[in-house]
Every structure is written in C-alpha cells, then in structure tokens.
C-alpha cells in the first residue's frame, strides 16, 4: 500500500499526471472511487479485496478528461476495460497510465502493450457464483427463464446505474436517450425495462469485459451483468475472441471475414 | 371531490399555416370547444405547451397578441421530435394546447414610455405578441422602435408584418441581416444586432428595452444598452429553459430558485443579475 | 398532544387482519435476497426484523414510477381525449421510518403548491402511514441534522415505538384515529414509557439553517466540482429518494391511439435540461450535482418553507460510487 502511495505521489509531483484515480474508504467501510490531486488526497488511497468498481468508466467522461492525464489504480477488470477502450478508439494509447499491483510491487503500465503483457500473466475467470447462475439459467426451460427475468426486471426503475457505471457504455448519445425515432420506450414499465436491458446486452456482446460492475451498481439488486456476460460468452464461442484482451480487436459483430460461418452477407 | 386534470390540453384546430422561413412555421389555432374559447384569456409574454398527438408536447410562447380574439398563434422551428411532427400538420388538423402559463410583460407599467424591441432570428415570436399588443394600445406609449436581425433575408420571420410595420409611421422598424446574408434587393441594414443598436443613438431616458434572441446576441447587446444608459430594471427578456409540465412541478426549468414556468418567462436584467446563470 | 397507547405484538397481528378486512393493502419492509423491499404483507411476521431502511422509498405509492396522465384516440382531422383516473388502492404503509413518513410533506409541497395534482392527491388520500421509530441508525443517516428524529411523529398517522412486548402507539391524525376506530380494543392504555430512551441516538452532523443561509453565496464554489468528480450521473439517488419529485412526460402512441405518461426523472442526467438547440444550462456533472443540493437545501426552504431532504440516507446507500450526502453536506457547511 505504501509503495502505491509513494508511486502516486511521485507521478503527481513530477507532473506526469494531474490526478491519481484509485479507491478510498467510504461509508460504513465500503470502498469508493477516489480522485487524488494532492499528496493529502493520495494518503487516503486504499487497495484491497473490497475495492470493486471498474475505474475505467471515468476515463471517457468529459469532466475527467478535462483534468488532464490521470493515473489509474487498475484491477484486472479495469485493465481489460482500458484495452477495450483503446481498441474501440475511445482512448489514445498515450493516455494510459495504469498502476497495477504485482504481488507487493507497484507496476506502472504506460501503454496498451504493457497492459496486455501484464494481463497475460493473470487469469481472471468469471466469478464462480455468476458462472453457476448462468448455468442454472441455461438449464431452465425458456418459459422458466422468461419468468425469472420478468420477475427480476420488474424491480428496474431505469435509473441507468448499470449503464452509467459500465466502462463500455460511453456513448455520448445512448440509444435510450434518442427520441427520433424513439427506439425504446422511456417509461420504466415491463416493455420499457425489457427492451432496455435486451438492447444493452446486445450492444455489449463482444464488448463486455465481464467486470460485473453493472450488476453491483444496481440499487435493487438485479443481476443485469448475467445478461451481458452471457452475450459476451456467446460471442466468444462463436467468433473466437474476447473483449478486453488486446488494443487491436475488431468488433466481432460488425466485422466481416471471408471465413465467417454465416453466409448472409455475401 | 374530483379534481381537474391539469395535464389535459385543449384541443385546437389549425386554421392557418404560414411558412415563415426555412423550417419555421406559424400556426393559427382555434379552440375546438366553444366554451373553452370563450373562457380563454391570456396576457402577452405567456407561453403554452403545444402537443402533436402521438409525439408529445413542446413549449413555445403565444406569438399572437391578446388583443386579437378568437385564436392564438405560435411560431416554431423544426428541431426535435414534437416540432417535426407539428411541421407535418395541415390546416384542419388537431393539436393540443395547455396554457397560458407564466408571467407577463408589464404593459401597464410601461404606459407613457418609449419602447425598444430588440430581437434576433427565431426569437421575434415572443416579441411579436407584445409588439402587436402595444400597437393595438398605441396611445399608451411614446416611440416604439423594433430592431430585428437574422442571419439572412430568408431567415427573417413574419415578412408580411415587417412590411406592414415598415409602412406604418407609428413604429420605427430597423431590420438587419448578418454580413453575407443580404440579397441584391435588400434595403435593410447589413450587420450584427449589437452594433446596429449602438448606431441608432437611442436614449435610455423614459425607455424600456425588450431583448430576445440567441444567447450570444443577448450577451453582446446588453453591454451596448448599458453603455446607452439603460439600467438593469429597464431591460426585459424572456428565458426559454426546457420544461415538461409548465406547472412548477417537473423540476427542470429552474434557474436558481426561480421557476421559469412560474416566475418567468419574463425577467428584467435586474432580476437575472440576482440569479445564477443557469439558462 | 397525541393519544398514546400500547399495541402488543398479538394485537398488531389483529390490526393487520382488521386493516385487510377493511379492504386495505398493507405494505411493509420485507427481507428479500439480502435486500429490504416494501411489499404487500398479510401478517406482521412477514415484516423484516432487522431493517434500517428499505432500498426504495415508499414514494411510488403516491407517485408511481410510471403514471398515465391521459389517453386519446385519433382519426384524420379529429382527436378524442380521455381523462385518466389514478387507480389508487387503499393502502397502509407499515414500518416506514419517521424520515420517510415526513417526506410525503415534501412531495405534497411540489404537487400542490400552486396547481393541484389530482393523481398525487387521489393516491395520498387513500394512504395512511403507520410509522415505526428507529432504534438504530447507520453511517448514511442524518435525520437529526435536517429537523427530524428517529422517533419523530411528523408524517405518520400512527407512530409505533418498539417496547417490551409490542409497541408504544401514538395516534396522531384523523387517519390514525380512523384506523384505531376499526378495532379500538387492540389499543390498550399506554404505560408512560419515554420513547426518547428507546429511539436511536444520532448526533447532529451539521448546522442546517446555517448551511441553507450560506448556499446562495456558494454557487461558484470549487467544492461542487470536487465532490461530483466521482459521480457517474445515474439516477439511483433520485429514484430511491423519498422526496425527489422531478418527472418527465412521455408519449406512447400508435397511429390510432396514444397515452401520456409521467415517469420519474433525475436532475443528475445530462439530458435533463438539454435544449432542443443543443444548449445545456447545466452542462457538467458538477452543475447537476450542485442543483441536487441546492434544490433540496436552498430552493425548497425558499419556496416551500421546508427542506427537500429528510436525512434518510437512501441515496448514499444506493449510490454505486458511494456519494455520501451527509458527508458532502458537512463539507459544504464547513466550507
């Protein structure tokens, strides 16, 4: 921890970055995202197993871009999101400055290539509980699964915490906010909720870095991350590539290759 | 006790459509219901929410004068879902109207004064209501001057009325278009509104100025008026914050603690100076 | 002065039965998969034993997340409008906390300060609140800083405070008396317990009147930018909030018919104030965060002579990035 603070202070003092984005202790000992712009703020940084938020979400926000270069204390999921954002040309490679822990040592990862290399050392499989839940859902009949999601999504109030916490939901104008045409009803009724979550899951197929932040962000505990996880897994199976593993990744669902098994485009 | 549904609009029939400029139209609307027509009253400065059934509601001022009875008019530019649907309507079609909402221009307080109206582009409609109202009460006021600018000759709205005002001797109309926006037969001025106002050599004494236009025009015109000696309480404008209800409830039109739908849309510069610049 | 009685656990069972027999649904905090939700219950035994707060507020009883305001049918050249009537069910809210009970007053202020909103009023009329005092608070709570308290009676029709064997019952309003009158024998004489001894102790965190007085002068303070930097601009805080009342009006239609719906909205969304022209009076998240604070702590007192915040802390608990309102208010008060 001290090494991390040391490194953060060093980066700030040298002027390499304008802020260090990490985690701090919050209400009732939860962890919260924390922007450190002064040495005193750096002293509040913590990093432990309670830190969960995917901080890559912040890097595409106007207010954060406005700060200048930001170093990010990056969990593996944050690293994957960073790679995917570079692949989708939302971040420049030279905007990357990640602080990753390697044992007790702090590593500065200054480029996509460095992140790729560092990530390759780790395996960060989907949490067992999520995997089990997806298996359970897939073992259900179509009707049972429909009933399950109807029940879960009935609690949705469309606060968009799932969308806004997602590092890959960076669109300036989300389809949900478009009204010409009004693709999806704004109202949080059964149809509006269902269409929203279906559209979001489809939009994340081949792009979801499986951090699970959307599910954690949901104030009413809907496991919406299972939808995007499933979409990502299906894409991985069918196209043989995963989001968040390389800065050079073509979006599976909008890239045509001559050896694609579907022939409809020809 | 059953209460009234404050969200129910009046049904209005479109009886006349005027194409003002590219993408800008004026509708004349008459009440479908006779009783509603008889009971309806508004004052100049007020606004309403106009519905295109199937698409929703949009907020604009009432652009006609309350002295002209039996109808209201609105002028709008096609920019979004509702205005696009309105623009597709034809004479005879039905639209909705909720209102009148908001405060008014204090015509009583302006009695005996000179009036200077300054408008830019699509912001003439709110002033058109008050200009006609003042012309219909012509002996209440001294000199009436209108400065109206648009990007180009094609962008000027109410062309017939501009012609009429130009011909009248009891109103001094100055029109201007941005450099490059003039046509070979253009007889008005060429230049932006603020310098045109400055060149007029207006006296601030016993005069009120009513300014409506795009933010940049307002921003550059205010210093000119101050230079001419206008005090903040002699300058009026209208705010056009986004609203959904018009009833002081939906929570989005406020600037500081002032609800534009209730306390506005008419403000003096003195009042605006007390509010945060959230408009 | 309220009439004070004792309501034993057995008699509460009886009261629930009587209320349901009277045709009212009883909504109460229920434990569901680790969350506390407000659900329809039949017996007190179903009510959560350990909750501090439900996640969502009870506001949807009077201000549903989607409400039909009107409908219409259209034909070429004609439109037929249909008024909408709220489908208001007789409802008893059991076990909401005093902070939340008080919040209905803040909603009422907006819905009725000028034009009267019949949808809200029809629902409010059919709702009664049996609040339950708090015996514990958490790090998100700050009711005592905003004029409330863990055993505050305001907003409850009957307030219950847990005591040995049941509850101390304060019957506070006509609606409360009407409930008592359904089964007066269930309410036994009180025993003079001092509820202040039982209620949670929560220290005042900041001086609210002083904060309200200084806010108009703090509009341009850098504080708001710093506080809002981690805000992700979602609507979780507003949607769980018992006093947040901002709404959108949405149209849903096909070529022949349509309806107008009132839907919850949030000042934290970037689209909230966006003009059709593209201009946005609250362009940044800090401007939107500031609006949230100012609306509750400056605009509300100025316009309605009350606060737009009851200190329940639901926003803090629901926030994915732990925007702690109490902490931010303390910071503003000390700025």
Coordinates of C-alpha atoms in Angstrom, one line a residue, chain A residues 107-263:
Chain A
X107 CA 4.0 -1.6 -11.7
X108 CA 3.3 1.4 -13.9
X109 CA 1.8 0.3 -17.1
X110 CA 2.3 3.2 -19.6
X111 CA 0.8 1.7 -22.7
X112 CA -1.7 -0.8 -24.1
X113 CA 1.1 -3.2 -24.9
X114 CA 2.3 -3.1 -21.3
X115 CA -1.2 -3.7 -20.1
X116 CA -1.6 -6.7 -22.5
X117 CA 1.6 -8.2 -21.2
X118 CA 0.7 -7.7 -17.6
X119 CA -2.8 -9.1 -18.0
X120 CA -1.5 -12.1 -19.8
X121 CA 0.1 -13.1 -16.6
X122 CA -3.2 -13.3 -14.8
X123 CA -6.2 -15.4 -15.2
X124 CA -9.4 -13.7 -14.1
X125 CA -12.2 -16.1 -14.8
X126 CA -15.8 -15.2 -14.3
X127 CA -16.7 -15.5 -10.6
X128 CA -17.9 -19.0 -9.8
X129 CA -21.2 -17.8 -8.4
X130 CA -22.0 -16.0 -11.7
X131 CA -20.9 -18.9 -13.7
X132 CA -23.2 -21.2 -11.7
X133 CA -26.1 -18.8 -12.0
X134 CA -25.7 -18.7 -15.8
X135 CA -25.6 -22.5 -15.9
X136 CA -28.7 -22.6 -13.8
X137 CA -30.5 -20.2 -16.0
X138 CA -29.5 -22.1 -19.1
X139 CA -30.8 -25.3 -17.6
X140 CA -34.2 -23.8 -17.2
X141 CA -36.9 -24.0 -19.9
X142 CA -37.5 -21.0 -22.0
X143 CA -40.7 -20.3 -20.0
X144 CA -38.9 -20.5 -16.7
X145 CA -36.1 -18.2 -17.8
X146 CA -38.7 -15.8 -19.2
X147 CA -40.5 -15.8 -15.8
X148 CA -37.2 -15.3 -13.9
X149 CA -36.2 -12.2 -15.9
X150 CA -39.7 -10.8 -15.9
X151 CA -39.6 -11.0 -12.1
X152 CA -36.1 -9.6 -11.8
X153 CA -36.7 -6.8 -14.3
X154 CA -40.0 -5.8 -12.6
X155 CA -37.8 -4.1 -10.0
X156 CA -35.9 -2.0 -12.5
X157 CA -36.7 1.7 -12.2
X158 CA -34.4 2.7 -15.1
X159 CA -32.0 4.8 -13.0
X160 CA -29.4 3.7 -15.5
X161 CA -26.8 3.0 -12.8
X162 CA -25.9 -0.1 -14.8
X163 CA -25.3 1.9 -18.0
X164 CA -23.5 4.8 -16.3
X165 CA -21.2 2.6 -14.3
X166 CA -20.2 0.5 -17.3
X167 CA -16.9 1.4 -18.8
X168 CA -18.1 0.3 -22.2
X169 CA -21.3 2.4 -22.1
X170 CA -19.5 5.5 -23.1
X171 CA -21.8 6.6 -25.9
X172 CA -22.4 10.4 -25.9
X173 CA -25.9 9.8 -27.1
X174 CA -27.2 6.5 -25.8
X175 CA -29.9 4.8 -27.9
X176 CA -32.0 5.0 -24.7
X177 CA -31.8 8.8 -24.9
X178 CA -32.7 9.0 -28.6
X179 CA -36.2 10.1 -29.5
X180 CA -36.0 10.4 -33.3
X181 CA -37.0 7.7 -33.6
X182 CA -37.9 6.6 -30.0
X183 CA -36.3 3.2 -30.3
X184 CA -37.1 2.2 -26.7
X185 CA -39.9 3.5 -24.5
X186 CA -38.5 5.8 -21.8
X187 CA -41.1 4.6 -19.2
X188 CA -39.9 2.0 -16.8
X189 CA -42.8 -0.4 -17.4
X190 CA -42.4 -4.0 -18.3
X191 CA -41.8 -3.4 -22.0
X192 CA -39.5 -0.4 -21.4
X193 CA -37.4 -2.3 -18.9
X194 CA -37.1 -5.4 -21.0
X195 CA -36.2 -3.6 -24.2
X196 CA -33.6 -1.5 -22.4
X197 CA -31.8 -4.5 -20.9
X198 CA -32.0 -6.5 -24.1
X199 CA -30.6 -3.7 -26.2
X200 CA -27.9 -3.1 -23.7
X201 CA -26.9 -6.7 -23.6
X202 CA -26.8 -6.9 -27.4
X203 CA -24.7 -3.8 -27.5
X204 CA -22.2 -5.3 -25.2
X205 CA -22.0 -8.7 -26.9
X206 CA -18.3 -8.9 -28.0
X207 CA -17.5 -5.8 -25.9
X208 CA -18.3 -6.7 -22.3
X209 CA -15.1 -7.1 -20.3
X210 CA -17.0 -9.1 -17.6
X211 CA -16.3 -6.8 -14.7
X212 CA -19.8 -7.2 -13.3
X213 CA -20.0 -3.5 -12.4
X214 CA -23.5 -3.1 -13.8
X215 CA -24.8 -5.8 -11.5
X216 CA -23.1 -4.3 -8.5
X217 CA -24.3 -0.9 -9.3
X218 CA -27.9 -1.8 -9.5
X219 CA -29.6 -0.4 -6.4
X220 CA -32.3 -3.0 -6.4
X221 CA -30.0 -6.0 -7.0
X222 CA -31.0 -7.1 -10.4
X223 CA -28.2 -9.4 -11.8
X224 CA -28.1 -7.5 -15.1
X225 CA -24.4 -8.4 -15.5
X226 CA -25.5 -12.0 -16.3
X227 CA -27.1 -10.7 -19.5
X228 CA -24.0 -9.1 -20.7
X229 CA -21.8 -11.9 -19.5
X230 CA -23.9 -14.4 -21.4
X231 CA -23.8 -12.2 -24.6
X232 CA -20.1 -12.0 -24.3
X233 CA -19.6 -15.7 -23.7
X234 CA -21.8 -16.4 -26.8
X235 CA -19.8 -14.1 -28.9
X236 CA -16.5 -15.5 -27.6
X237 CA -17.7 -19.0 -28.5
X238 CA -18.9 -18.1 -32.0
X239 CA -16.1 -15.7 -33.0
X240 CA -13.2 -16.9 -31.1
X241 CA -12.3 -13.6 -29.5
X242 CA -12.8 -11.9 -26.2
X243 CA -13.2 -8.3 -25.4
X244 CA -10.6 -6.6 -23.3
X245 CA -7.6 -8.7 -24.2
X246 CA -6.0 -6.6 -26.9
X247 CA -5.8 -3.0 -28.1
X248 CA -6.2 -4.4 -31.6
X249 CA -9.5 -6.1 -31.7
X250 CA -12.2 -5.7 -34.4
X251 CA -15.7 -5.7 -33.1
X252 CA -16.9 -9.2 -33.8
X253 CA -20.5 -8.2 -34.6
X254 CA -19.6 -5.5 -37.2
X255 CA -16.6 -7.1 -38.9
X256 CA -16.9 -9.3 -41.9
X257 CA -14.4 -12.0 -42.6
X258 CA -14.4 -14.3 -45.7
X259 CA -14.2 -17.3 -43.5
X260 CA -17.2 -16.3 -41.3
X261 CA -19.5 -19.3 -41.0
X262 CA -22.6 -17.2 -41.8
X263 CA -23.0 -16.5 -45.5

